[in-house]
Amino acid sequence: MITIAVLTIGEAARRRVLWVLVGLAVVAVALTTWGADRLVALLHEQGQPEIQVKLVISQVLIFIAFQFTFVLAMTAAFLGSPAIASDIESGVAQALLARPLRRSAYLLGRWLGLAAVVVAYAAGSALLALAAVAWVSGYTPPSLVSPVAYLAFQAIVLMTLAILLSTRLSPIAGGAICVVAYGLSWMSGVLGDIGAALGASGVAAIGDVGRVLLPTDGLWRGVVYGLEPGILVGALGGQPVARANPFFAAEPPHPLFVAWAVAWVALILLIAIGQLRRREL
Amino acid sequence: MSGDSSSTPAIEVADLRKQYRRVEALAGLSMTVRRGEVFGFLGPNGAGKTTTVKLLLGLARPTAGGGTVLGAPLGDLRARRRIGYLPELFRYQPWLRAREVLALHGELIGLPRARRRAAAAEILELVGLGDRSDDLVGRFSKGMQQRLGLGVALVGDPDLVILDEPTSALDPIGRVDVRGIIRHARDRGAGVFLNSHLLSEVEQVCDRVAIVDHGRVIASGRLDDVLGHSETQARVTGLSAADLGAFEPFGHPTLEGDRLVIRPMADDRVPDLVSLLVSMGVRVHEVRSGRSSLEQRFVELVSRDSPPAGTPSSHPEGGR
């Protein structure tokens, strides 16, 4: 398994796509830093109090995180969807699996290697952006680890789904299904929160079901909560309308939900291993 | 079953069957491949050759029947450590260097780290890629990739080497090289299972062959046995059926038009036969002696073979 994981990391490092992503992330961080710097200067010129500056910057950060989470989700989906399928289509997998290598070790190695790449990319880009914004604005989120961890976790969830699909479907089909599933999960979360804010339990249930089926939206709430200043949570947390805002979280994800998300990843991996074992190569 | 005994056959399968939905790819295939021999596995497209290879390696599961490879059940993980395999669809990580591909396969079979680099260099030299070890596989031609695949199949000096169409992308010089490599593997005691439809290649290198069609073996044995005995044909005039008894000391004579056919008959008796014919006043226009080529025999066997119930009546391209 470790051999395949190291091989997967090496593949990502040697292929241009990862370096293109890193380049884009650096450009995005540079633009974010420049924008935050201009915004802080403007707010200071207007004589806005420091607390207002921090609130505005925190909202900008959340919005940028949302953009980044989308890019990260796409990256995870399109890294995961060819992981097994392309190897089988090209014949690379047959040469490897004719060796004393269990199919489970091959799949888990692919997953582990890609997870390492995704986590490194998510953590590197996000921490760089947070550090740059903190440097120009003085705003540091209450926790650095928690939003970055939720961001990476979200990507791992989607990548795991992509790997499951990769055991049976072509890379394009698997990637497309992942993107659609991610969008549906986010939309069901937004609908569910609106339903909860309006007291419509039926609509609220849509969000709950969506988060159980694909935990990405629930984990997104963890990213938002980690980036918000405590004062904002204190001021808006009790207001039902605020809770319907997808860019606001009144509380972090429940520990039981986080445990379910971990179990979800394990379950999907088990199903993927079963699928690959049954597949005739 | 220990799987380690060198007295066990390299491959032994009995009544191996594989059904793909409504198509019966293997219909009760049985064969034995010994260690230290080159075994040719021949058949037309769609006969079940590649399916057999996949079952031997555990890449697919048989619907019924079974067997052993190096004394262990089909697909056994430990046995796969001692099997080298060149797939028909040879493809290796294009972003790796040639020596890294070999080192990867060395690692997968548990070759000690200290041995991997030297083993890779030695094998690359053997398959004619000694000066390309640092090149990326993605920049290799198809022929070079096939040479690399052959090298991958030889990593760790396996006890069984399974080669699926090993010269399909090679030029004539490459084919000669491959024959040398196959003989080298046999000489060190490995069993070589050569899946091919290049009959001339099989004829030159194999000790035994099996001809497979419609998912079962229709002929097998030493090349001599499969090809049949030598025969002599003489185109003559002035010979009648009543004279045939005179040729019985040479073999079984028949008169087919103007041809006297004696089978079996050893080549070294041709001068005696010609002397006898001349002494009988028979005019001899042409004498041919030998046996049918593998190609002739193959065509004869395959065209005689009819598909058993449940198998497709034609040979689809590409093979399974």
Coordinates of C-alpha atoms in Angstrom, one line a residue:
Chain A
M1 CA 0.0 0.0 0.0
I2 CA 2.8 2.4 0.9
T3 CA 4.6 1.6 -2.4
I4 CA 1.5 2.6 -4.3
A5 CA 0.9 5.7 -2.2
V6 CA 4.5 6.9 -2.8
L7 CA 4.1 6.1 -6.5
T8 CA 0.9 8.1 -6.6
I9 CA 2.5 11.1 -4.9
G10 CA 5.4 10.8 -7.4
E11 CA 3.0 10.8 -10.3
A12 CA 1.2 13.9 -9.1
A13 CA 4.5 15.7 -8.6
R14 CA 5.9 14.7 -12.0
R15 CA 2.7 15.6 -13.9
R16 CA 2.2 19.2 -14.8
V17 CA -1.4 19.4 -13.6
L18 CA -0.3 19.7 -9.9
W19 CA 2.2 22.5 -10.7
V20 CA -0.4 24.3 -12.7
L21 CA -2.7 24.2 -9.7
V22 CA 0.1 25.4 -7.4
G23 CA 0.8 28.3 -9.8
L24 CA -2.9 29.2 -9.9
A25 CA -3.1 29.0 -6.1
V26 CA -0.1 31.4 -5.8
V27 CA -1.7 33.8 -8.2
A28 CA -5.0 33.6 -6.3
V29 CA -3.3 34.2 -3.0
A30 CA -1.4 37.2 -4.5
L31 CA -4.7 38.7 -5.8
T32 CA -6.5 38.0 -2.4
T33 CA -3.7 39.7 -0.6
W34 CA -3.7 42.7 -2.9
G35 CA -7.5 43.0 -2.6
A36 CA -7.5 42.7 1.2
D37 CA -4.8 45.3 1.4
R38 CA -6.8 47.7 -0.8
L39 CA -10.0 47.0 1.2
V40 CA -8.3 47.6 4.6
A41 CA -6.8 50.9 3.2
L42 CA -10.3 52.0 2.0
L43 CA -12.0 51.2 5.3
H44 CA -9.2 53.0 7.2
E45 CA -9.6 56.0 4.9
Q46 CA -13.4 56.0 5.7
G47 CA -12.5 56.0 9.4
Q48 CA -14.2 52.7 10.1
P49 CA -13.4 51.2 13.5
E50 CA -11.0 48.2 13.7
I51 CA -13.8 45.8 14.6
Q52 CA -15.6 46.7 11.4
V53 CA -12.5 46.2 9.4
K54 CA -12.1 42.7 10.9
L55 CA -15.7 41.8 10.3
V56 CA -15.4 42.8 6.6
I57 CA -12.1 41.0 6.2
S58 CA -13.6 37.8 7.8
Q59 CA -16.5 37.9 5.4
V60 CA -14.1 38.4 2.4
L61 CA -12.1 35.4 3.7
I62 CA -15.2 33.2 3.9
F63 CA -16.2 34.2 0.4
I64 CA -12.7 33.4 -0.9
A65 CA -12.7 30.2 1.0
F66 CA -15.9 29.3 -0.8
Q67 CA -14.3 29.9 -4.1
F68 CA -11.3 27.9 -3.1
T69 CA -13.4 25.0 -1.7
F70 CA -15.0 24.7 -5.1
V71 CA -11.6 24.7 -6.9
L72 CA -10.4 22.1 -4.3
A73 CA -13.5 20.0 -4.8
M74 CA -13.0 20.0 -8.6
T75 CA -9.3 19.1 -8.1
A76 CA -10.2 16.2 -5.8
A77 CA -12.9 14.9 -8.1
F78 CA -10.6 15.1 -11.2
L79 CA -7.6 13.6 -9.4
G80 CA -9.7 10.7 -8.0
S81 CA -11.9 9.8 -10.9
P82 CA -9.0 8.6 -13.2
A83 CA -7.1 7.0 -10.3
I84 CA -8.3 3.4 -10.9
A85 CA -10.2 3.7 -14.2
S86 CA -7.3 5.1 -16.2
D87 CA -4.9 2.5 -14.9
I88 CA -7.3 -0.3 -15.9
E89 CA -8.0 1.3 -19.3
S90 CA -4.4 1.7 -20.1
G91 CA -3.2 -1.7 -18.8
V92 CA -1.0 -0.2 -16.1
A93 CA -3.2 -1.8 -13.4
Q94 CA -3.0 -5.3 -14.9
A95 CA 0.8 -5.1 -14.8
L96 CA 0.8 -4.1 -11.1
L97 CA -2.0 -6.4 -10.0
A98 CA -0.3 -9.4 -11.6
R99 CA 2.3 -8.9 -8.9
P100 CA 1.8 -9.9 -5.2
L101 CA -0.3 -6.8 -4.6
R102 CA -3.8 -7.1 -3.1
R103 CA -6.4 -5.1 -4.9
S104 CA -7.3 -3.5 -1.5
A105 CA -3.7 -2.4 -1.0
Y106 CA -3.6 -1.0 -4.5
L107 CA -6.8 1.0 -4.0
L108 CA -5.9 2.2 -0.5
G109 CA -2.4 3.2 -1.8
R110 CA -4.0 5.2 -4.5
W111 CA -6.4 6.8 -2.0
L112 CA -3.6 7.5 0.5
G113 CA -1.3 9.1 -2.0
L114 CA -4.0 11.3 -3.5
A115 CA -5.2 12.2 0.0
A116 CA -1.7 13.4 0.9
V117 CA -1.6 15.5 -2.3
V118 CA -5.0 17.0 -1.7
V119 CA -4.3 17.8 2.0
A120 CA -0.9 19.3 1.1
Y121 CA -2.4 21.4 -1.6
A122 CA -5.4 22.5 0.6
A123 CA -3.3 23.2 3.7
G124 CA -0.5 24.9 1.8
S125 CA -2.8 27.2 -0.3
A126 CA -5.2 28.0 2.6
L127 CA -2.5 28.7 5.2
L128 CA -0.6 30.9 2.7
A129 CA -3.8 32.9 2.0
L130 CA -4.6 33.3 5.7
A131 CA -1.1 34.3 6.5
A132 CA -1.0 36.9 3.7
V133 CA -4.4 38.4 4.7
A134 CA -3.3 38.5 8.4
W135 CA -0.1 40.3 7.3
V136 CA -2.0 43.1 5.4
S137 CA -5.1 43.3 7.6
G138 CA -4.1 42.2 11.0
Y139 CA -7.1 39.8 11.1
T140 CA -6.4 36.2 12.1
P141 CA -9.3 33.7 12.4
P142 CA -10.0 32.2 15.8
S143 CA -8.5 29.0 14.6
L144 CA -6.1 28.3 11.8
V145 CA -6.1 24.5 12.0
S146 CA -9.9 23.9 12.1
P147 CA -11.0 25.7 8.9
V148 CA -8.1 24.3 7.0
A149 CA -8.8 20.8 8.3
Y150 CA -12.5 21.0 7.3
L151 CA -11.5 22.3 3.9
A152 CA -9.2 19.4 3.3
F153 CA -11.7 16.9 4.8
Q154 CA -14.3 18.1 2.3
A155 CA -11.9 17.5 -0.6
I156 CA -11.1 14.0 0.8
V157 CA -14.8 13.1 0.9
L158 CA -15.2 14.1 -2.7
M159 CA -12.0 12.4 -3.8
T160 CA -13.1 9.2 -2.0
L161 CA -16.4 9.2 -3.9
A162 CA -14.4 9.8 -7.1
I163 CA -12.3 6.8 -6.4
L164 CA -15.3 4.6 -5.8
L165 CA -16.8 5.7 -9.1
S166 CA -13.4 5.1 -10.7
T167 CA -13.6 1.4 -10.0
R168 CA -16.5 1.1 -12.4
L169 CA -16.9 4.2 -14.5
S170 CA -14.7 6.1 -17.0
P171 CA -12.7 9.1 -15.6
I172 CA -15.0 11.6 -17.4
A173 CA -18.2 10.0 -16.1
G174 CA -16.9 9.7 -12.6
G175 CA -15.6 13.3 -12.5
A176 CA -18.9 14.6 -13.8
I177 CA -21.0 12.7 -11.3
C178 CA -18.8 14.0 -8.5
V179 CA -19.2 17.6 -9.5
V180 CA -23.0 17.2 -9.8
A181 CA -23.1 15.4 -6.4
Y182 CA -21.1 18.2 -4.8
G183 CA -23.4 20.8 -6.2
L184 CA -26.5 18.9 -5.1
S185 CA -25.1 18.5 -1.6
W186 CA -24.4 22.2 -1.3
M187 CA -27.9 23.1 -2.7
S188 CA -29.6 20.7 -0.3
G189 CA -27.7 22.2 2.6
V190 CA -28.8 25.8 1.6
L191 CA -32.4 24.6 1.2
G192 CA -32.3 22.8 4.5
D193 CA -31.0 25.8 6.3
I194 CA -33.7 28.0 4.8
G195 CA -36.3 25.5 5.8
A196 CA -34.9 25.4 9.3
A197 CA -34.9 29.2 9.5
L198 CA -38.5 29.3 8.4
G199 CA -39.6 26.5 10.6
A200 CA -40.4 24.2 7.7
S201 CA -39.3 20.8 9.0
G202 CA -39.9 19.0 5.7
V203 CA -37.5 21.3 3.8
A204 CA -35.1 21.3 6.7
A205 CA -34.9 17.5 6.4
I206 CA -33.6 17.9 2.8
G207 CA -30.4 19.4 4.3
D208 CA -30.0 16.7 6.9
V209 CA -30.5 13.9 4.3
G210 CA -28.0 15.6 1.9
R211 CA -25.4 15.9 4.6
V212 CA -25.7 12.2 5.5
L213 CA -25.5 11.1 1.8
L214 CA -22.6 13.3 1.0
P215 CA -21.1 15.2 4.0
T216 CA -19.4 18.0 2.0
D217 CA -21.9 20.7 2.8
G218 CA -21.8 19.9 6.6
L219 CA -18.0 20.1 6.5
W220 CA -18.2 23.5 4.7
R221 CA -20.0 24.8 7.8
G222 CA -16.9 23.9 9.7
V223 CA -14.8 26.0 7.4
V224 CA -17.1 29.0 7.8
Y225 CA -17.3 28.7 11.6
G226 CA -13.5 28.5 11.9
L227 CA -13.1 31.7 9.8
E228 CA -15.7 33.8 11.7
P229 CA -14.7 36.2 14.5
G230 CA -16.4 35.2 17.8
I231 CA -18.2 38.6 17.9
L232 CA -20.1 37.8 14.7
V233 CA -21.2 34.4 16.0
G234 CA -22.3 36.0 19.3
A235 CA -24.3 38.8 17.5
L236 CA -26.0 36.7 14.8
G237 CA -26.0 33.2 16.2
G238 CA -29.5 33.5 17.8
Q239 CA -31.2 35.0 14.8
P240 CA -33.0 32.4 12.6
V241 CA -32.6 34.4 9.4
A242 CA -28.8 34.5 9.8
R243 CA -28.8 30.7 10.1
A244 CA -30.2 30.5 6.6
N245 CA -27.1 32.2 5.2
P246 CA -24.7 29.6 3.6
F247 CA -21.8 31.9 4.5
F248 CA -22.6 32.0 8.2
A249 CA -22.4 29.2 10.8
A250 CA -23.8 29.6 14.3
E251 CA -21.9 26.6 15.6
P252 CA -19.2 24.1 14.4
P253 CA -20.3 20.7 13.0
H254 CA -21.6 18.4 15.7
P255 CA -19.0 15.8 16.8
L256 CA -21.4 13.1 15.8
F257 CA -21.6 14.5 12.3
V258 CA -17.8 14.6 12.1
A259 CA -17.7 11.0 13.2
W260 CA -20.3 10.1 10.5
A261 CA -18.1 11.9 7.9
V262 CA -15.1 9.8 9.0
A263 CA -17.3 6.6 8.9
W264 CA -18.7 7.7 5.5
V265 CA -15.2 7.8 4.0
A266 CA -14.3 4.4 5.5
L267 CA -17.6 2.9 4.2
I268 CA -17.1 4.3 0.7
L269 CA -13.6 2.9 0.7
L270 CA -14.9 -0.5 1.7
I271 CA -17.5 -0.5 -1.1
A272 CA -14.8 0.6 -3.5
I273 CA -12.5 -2.3 -2.5
G274 CA -15.4 -4.7 -2.9
Q275 CA -16.1 -3.3 -6.4
L276 CA -12.5 -3.6 -7.5
R277 CA -12.2 -7.1 -6.1
R278 CA -15.2 -8.2 -8.1
R279 CA -14.0 -6.5 -11.3
E280 CA -12.5 -8.7 -14.0
L281 CA -9.4 -7.1 -15.4
Chain B
M1 CA 0.2 -27.2 -1.0
S2 CA 3.5 -25.6 -0.4
G3 CA 3.9 -23.9 -3.7
D4 CA 7.6 -24.0 -3.4
S5 CA 8.5 -27.4 -4.6
S6 CA 10.5 -27.3 -7.9
S7 CA 9.0 -30.7 -8.8
T8 CA 5.6 -29.3 -9.3
P9 CA 4.6 -28.3 -12.8
A10 CA 4.9 -24.6 -13.7
I11 CA 1.2 -24.6 -14.7
E12 CA -1.4 -27.3 -14.4
V13 CA -5.0 -26.6 -15.2
A14 CA -8.0 -28.9 -15.6
D15 CA -11.3 -28.3 -17.2
L16 CA -10.9 -24.5 -16.9
R17 CA -14.1 -22.7 -17.9
K18 CA -14.9 -19.0 -18.2
Q19 CA -18.2 -17.6 -19.2
Y20 CA -18.6 -13.9 -20.1
R21 CA -22.4 -13.5 -20.0
R22 CA -23.5 -15.5 -23.0
V23 CA -20.1 -16.2 -24.5
E24 CA -18.1 -19.1 -23.3
A25 CA -14.5 -17.9 -23.6
L26 CA -13.0 -21.1 -22.1
A27 CA -14.9 -24.4 -22.5
G28 CA -12.9 -26.9 -20.3
L29 CA -9.3 -26.1 -21.0
S30 CA -6.7 -28.6 -19.6
M31 CA -2.9 -28.4 -20.0
T32 CA 0.3 -28.9 -18.1
V33 CA 3.4 -26.7 -18.5
R34 CA 6.7 -28.0 -17.1
R35 CA 9.5 -26.0 -15.5
G36 CA 12.4 -25.6 -17.8
E37 CA 10.5 -25.7 -21.0
V38 CA 9.1 -23.1 -23.5
F39 CA 5.4 -23.8 -24.0
G40 CA 3.7 -22.3 -27.0
F41 CA 0.1 -21.5 -26.6
L42 CA -1.4 -21.0 -30.0
G43 CA -4.8 -20.1 -31.3
P44 CA -6.8 -17.8 -33.6
N45 CA -8.2 -14.5 -32.3
G46 CA -10.9 -15.1 -29.7
A47 CA -9.8 -18.6 -29.0
G48 CA -9.4 -17.9 -25.2
K49 CA -5.6 -17.3 -25.1
T50 CA -5.6 -14.0 -23.2
T51 CA -8.5 -15.2 -20.9
T52 CA -6.3 -18.2 -20.0
V53 CA -3.4 -15.9 -19.1
K54 CA -5.7 -13.7 -17.0
L55 CA -7.0 -16.7 -15.1
L56 CA -3.5 -18.0 -14.5
L57 CA -2.5 -14.6 -12.9
G58 CA -5.7 -14.1 -10.9
L59 CA -6.8 -11.1 -12.9
A60 CA -10.0 -12.9 -13.7
R61 CA -11.8 -15.8 -11.9
P62 CA -12.7 -19.0 -13.6
T63 CA -16.4 -19.9 -13.8
A64 CA -15.5 -23.6 -13.1
G65 CA -12.5 -25.8 -13.0
G66 CA -9.2 -24.8 -11.6
G67 CA -5.5 -25.6 -11.3
T68 CA -2.2 -24.6 -10.0
V69 CA 0.6 -22.2 -10.9
L70 CA 4.0 -23.1 -9.4
G71 CA 2.2 -25.5 -7.1
A72 CA -0.2 -22.9 -5.7
P73 CA -3.9 -22.2 -6.6
L74 CA -4.6 -19.9 -9.5
G75 CA -4.1 -16.2 -8.5
D76 CA -2.2 -17.1 -5.3
L77 CA -0.4 -14.0 -4.0
R78 CA 2.8 -15.6 -2.9
A79 CA 3.1 -17.5 -6.2
R80 CA 2.8 -14.3 -8.1
R81 CA 6.1 -13.2 -6.5
R82 CA 7.8 -15.8 -8.7
I83 CA 5.9 -15.1 -11.9
G84 CA 7.0 -12.6 -14.5
Y85 CA 4.3 -11.3 -16.9
L86 CA 4.3 -9.3 -20.1
P87 CA 0.7 -8.3 -20.9
E88 CA -0.6 -8.2 -24.4
L89 CA -1.5 -4.5 -23.7
F90 CA 1.8 -3.5 -22.3
R91 CA 1.8 -0.1 -20.7
Y92 CA 3.9 1.3 -17.9
Q93 CA 3.8 4.6 -16.0
P94 CA 4.8 7.1 -18.7
W95 CA 6.2 9.5 -16.1
L96 CA 8.7 7.0 -14.7
R97 CA 12.2 6.4 -16.0
A98 CA 12.9 2.9 -17.4
R99 CA 15.0 1.9 -14.4
E100 CA 12.3 3.2 -12.0
V101 CA 9.7 0.9 -13.6
L102 CA 12.0 -2.1 -13.0
A103 CA 12.8 -0.9 -9.5
L104 CA 9.0 -0.6 -8.8
H105 CA 8.4 -4.1 -9.9
G106 CA 11.4 -5.3 -7.9
E107 CA 9.9 -3.7 -4.8
L108 CA 6.5 -5.2 -5.5
I109 CA 8.0 -8.7 -5.6
G110 CA 10.1 -8.0 -2.5
L111 CA 13.5 -7.8 -4.1
P112 CA 15.9 -6.3 -1.5
R113 CA 16.4 -2.5 -2.0
A114 CA 20.2 -3.0 -2.4
R115 CA 19.7 -5.5 -5.3
R116 CA 17.1 -3.4 -7.2
R117 CA 19.4 -0.9 -8.9
A118 CA 21.9 -3.6 -10.1
A119 CA 19.1 -5.9 -11.2
A120 CA 17.4 -3.1 -13.2
A121 CA 20.7 -2.2 -14.9
E122 CA 21.4 -5.9 -15.8
I123 CA 17.9 -6.4 -17.2
L124 CA 17.9 -3.2 -19.2
E125 CA 21.1 -4.3 -20.8
L126 CA 19.6 -7.7 -21.5
V127 CA 16.6 -6.3 -23.3
G128 CA 18.6 -3.8 -25.3
L129 CA 17.7 -0.7 -23.3
G130 CA 21.0 -0.3 -21.4
D131 CA 21.6 3.2 -22.7
R132 CA 18.0 4.4 -22.2
S133 CA 17.7 3.6 -18.4
D134 CA 17.2 7.3 -17.5
D135 CA 14.7 8.0 -20.2
L136 CA 11.0 8.6 -19.4
V137 CA 8.9 5.6 -20.5
G138 CA 6.4 8.1 -22.1
R139 CA 9.1 8.9 -24.7
F140 CA 9.7 5.3 -25.7
S141 CA 8.5 3.9 -29.0
K142 CA 6.0 1.0 -28.8
G143 CA 8.9 -1.5 -29.5
M144 CA 11.0 0.0 -26.7
Q145 CA 8.0 -0.2 -24.4
Q146 CA 7.6 -3.9 -25.3
R147 CA 11.3 -4.5 -24.6
L148 CA 10.8 -2.8 -21.2
G149 CA 7.8 -5.0 -20.6
L150 CA 9.9 -8.0 -21.3
G151 CA 12.4 -6.7 -18.8
V152 CA 9.7 -6.2 -16.2
A153 CA 8.7 -9.9 -16.8
L154 CA 12.2 -10.9 -16.0
V155 CA 12.7 -8.9 -12.7
G156 CA 13.7 -11.2 -9.9
D157 CA 14.5 -14.2 -12.1
P158 CA 11.0 -15.7 -12.0
D159 CA 10.3 -19.4 -12.0
L160 CA 7.5 -18.8 -14.6
V161 CA 7.5 -16.2 -17.3
I162 CA 4.2 -15.6 -19.0
L163 CA 4.6 -13.7 -22.3
D164 CA 1.4 -12.6 -24.1
E165 CA 2.3 -11.8 -27.7
P166 CA 5.9 -10.6 -26.8
T167 CA 7.0 -9.5 -30.2
S168 CA 3.9 -7.8 -31.6
A169 CA 5.6 -4.4 -31.7
L170 CA 9.2 -5.5 -32.4
D171 CA 11.2 -5.4 -35.6
P172 CA 12.9 -8.6 -36.9
I173 CA 16.1 -7.8 -34.9
G174 CA 14.0 -7.4 -31.8
R175 CA 12.3 -10.7 -32.4
V176 CA 15.6 -12.5 -32.7
D177 CA 16.7 -10.8 -29.4
V178 CA 13.4 -12.0 -27.7
R179 CA 14.1 -15.6 -28.8
G180 CA 17.5 -15.4 -27.2
I181 CA 16.0 -14.0 -24.0
I182 CA 13.3 -16.8 -23.9
R183 CA 16.0 -19.5 -24.4
H184 CA 18.1 -17.9 -21.6
A185 CA 15.1 -18.0 -19.2
R186 CA 14.5 -21.6 -20.1
D187 CA 18.1 -22.5 -19.6
R188 CA 18.1 -21.2 -16.1
G189 CA 15.2 -23.5 -15.3
A190 CA 12.2 -21.2 -15.7
G191 CA 9.0 -22.3 -17.4
V192 CA 8.1 -20.0 -20.3
F193 CA 4.5 -19.7 -21.3
L194 CA 4.4 -18.1 -24.7
N195 CA 1.1 -16.9 -25.9
S196 CA 1.4 -16.1 -29.6
H197 CA -0.2 -16.4 -33.0
L198 CA 3.2 -15.9 -34.7
L199 CA 3.7 -19.5 -35.7
S200 CA 7.2 -19.1 -37.1
E201 CA 8.3 -17.7 -33.8
V202 CA 6.7 -20.6 -31.8
E203 CA 8.2 -23.1 -34.2
Q204 CA 11.7 -21.8 -33.6
V205 CA 11.6 -21.5 -29.8
C206 CA 9.0 -23.8 -28.2
D207 CA 9.6 -27.3 -26.8
R208 CA 5.9 -28.1 -26.6
V209 CA 2.8 -26.4 -27.9
A210 CA -0.9 -26.5 -27.4
I211 CA -3.3 -25.3 -30.0
V212 CA -6.4 -23.8 -28.5
D213 CA -9.7 -23.0 -30.3
H214 CA -13.1 -22.2 -29.0
G215 CA -11.8 -22.2 -25.5
R216 CA -10.3 -25.7 -25.4
V217 CA -7.1 -27.4 -26.4
I218 CA -7.5 -29.2 -29.7
A219 CA -3.9 -30.5 -30.0
S220 CA -0.9 -30.5 -27.8
G221 CA 2.4 -32.1 -27.3
R222 CA 6.0 -31.9 -28.6
L223 CA 6.3 -29.9 -31.8
D224 CA 7.1 -33.1 -33.7
D225 CA 4.0 -34.8 -32.3
V226 CA 1.7 -31.9 -33.2
L227 CA 3.2 -31.5 -36.7
G228 CA 3.0 -35.2 -37.4
H229 CA 5.6 -37.5 -39.1
S230 CA 7.6 -36.6 -42.2
E231 CA 6.3 -37.8 -45.5
T232 CA 7.7 -38.1 -49.0
Q233 CA 5.9 -37.3 -52.2
A234 CA 7.3 -38.2 -55.6
R235 CA 5.7 -37.0 -58.9
V236 CA 6.1 -39.9 -61.2
T237 CA 4.9 -41.5 -64.5
G238 CA 4.8 -45.2 -65.3
L239 CA 3.7 -46.4 -61.8
S240 CA 0.5 -48.3 -61.2
A241 CA -1.4 -49.2 -58.0
A242 CA -0.3 -52.8 -58.4
D243 CA 3.3 -51.7 -57.9
L244 CA 2.7 -50.1 -54.5
G245 CA 3.6 -53.2 -52.5
A246 CA 7.3 -52.6 -53.5
F247 CA 7.4 -49.4 -51.4
E248 CA 6.0 -50.8 -48.1
P249 CA 9.6 -51.2 -46.6
F250 CA 9.7 -47.3 -46.7
G251 CA 6.3 -46.7 -45.0
H252 CA 2.7 -46.7 -46.0
P253 CA 2.5 -45.9 -49.8
T254 CA -0.5 -44.5 -51.6
L255 CA -0.9 -43.2 -55.2
E256 CA -2.7 -39.9 -55.4
G257 CA -3.0 -39.1 -59.1
D258 CA 0.6 -38.9 -60.4
R259 CA 1.9 -38.6 -56.9
L260 CA 3.4 -41.4 -54.9
V261 CA 2.9 -40.5 -51.2
I262 CA 4.7 -42.5 -48.5
R263 CA 4.0 -41.6 -44.9
P264 CA 5.6 -41.8 -42.5
M265 CA 8.9 -41.9 -44.1
A266 CA 12.3 -40.6 -42.8
D267 CA 14.1 -38.1 -45.0
D268 CA 17.3 -40.1 -45.1
R269 CA 15.6 -42.9 -47.1
V270 CA 14.9 -40.7 -50.1
P271 CA 18.0 -41.8 -52.2
D272 CA 17.0 -45.5 -51.7
L273 CA 13.4 -44.7 -52.8
V274 CA 14.6 -42.9 -56.0
S275 CA 17.0 -45.8 -56.8
L276 CA 14.1 -48.3 -56.5
L277 CA 11.8 -46.1 -58.7
V278 CA 14.5 -45.8 -61.4
S279 CA 15.3 -49.6 -61.3
M280 CA 11.5 -50.2 -61.8
G281 CA 11.6 -48.0 -65.0
V282 CA 9.5 -45.3 -63.4
R283 CA 10.2 -41.8 -64.5
V284 CA 10.7 -39.4 -61.5
H285 CA 9.9 -35.7 -62.1
E286 CA 10.1 -34.3 -58.6
V287 CA 10.7 -35.6 -55.1
R288 CA 9.6 -33.6 -51.9
S289 CA 10.3 -34.7 -48.4
G290 CA 9.5 -33.1 -45.1
R291 CA 6.5 -32.5 -42.8
S292 CA 3.8 -29.9 -42.8
S293 CA 4.8 -26.5 -41.3
L294 CA 3.2 -25.4 -38.1
E295 CA 1.2 -23.0 -40.1
Q296 CA -0.2 -25.7 -42.3
R297 CA -1.0 -27.9 -39.3
F298 CA -2.5 -25.0 -37.4
V299 CA -4.9 -24.1 -40.3
E300 CA -5.8 -27.8 -40.7
L301 CA -6.6 -28.3 -37.0
V302 CA -8.5 -25.0 -36.6
S303 CA -10.6 -25.4 -39.7
R304 CA -11.4 -28.9 -38.7
D305 CA -12.5 -27.8 -35.3
S306 CA -16.2 -27.0 -34.9
P307 CA -17.4 -24.8 -32.0
P308 CA -19.1 -26.6 -29.1
A309 CA -22.6 -25.6 -28.2
G310 CA -22.7 -22.1 -26.5
T311 CA -19.6 -20.7 -28.1
P312 CA -19.5 -18.1 -30.9
S313 CA -19.2 -19.6 -34.3
S314 CA -16.6 -17.0 -35.5
H315 CA -13.4 -15.7 -34.1
P316 CA -13.9 -12.2 -33.0
E317 CA -11.0 -9.8 -33.4
G318 CA -8.9 -8.8 -30.5
G319 CA -9.2 -11.9 -28.4
R320 CA -10.4 -12.2 -24.8

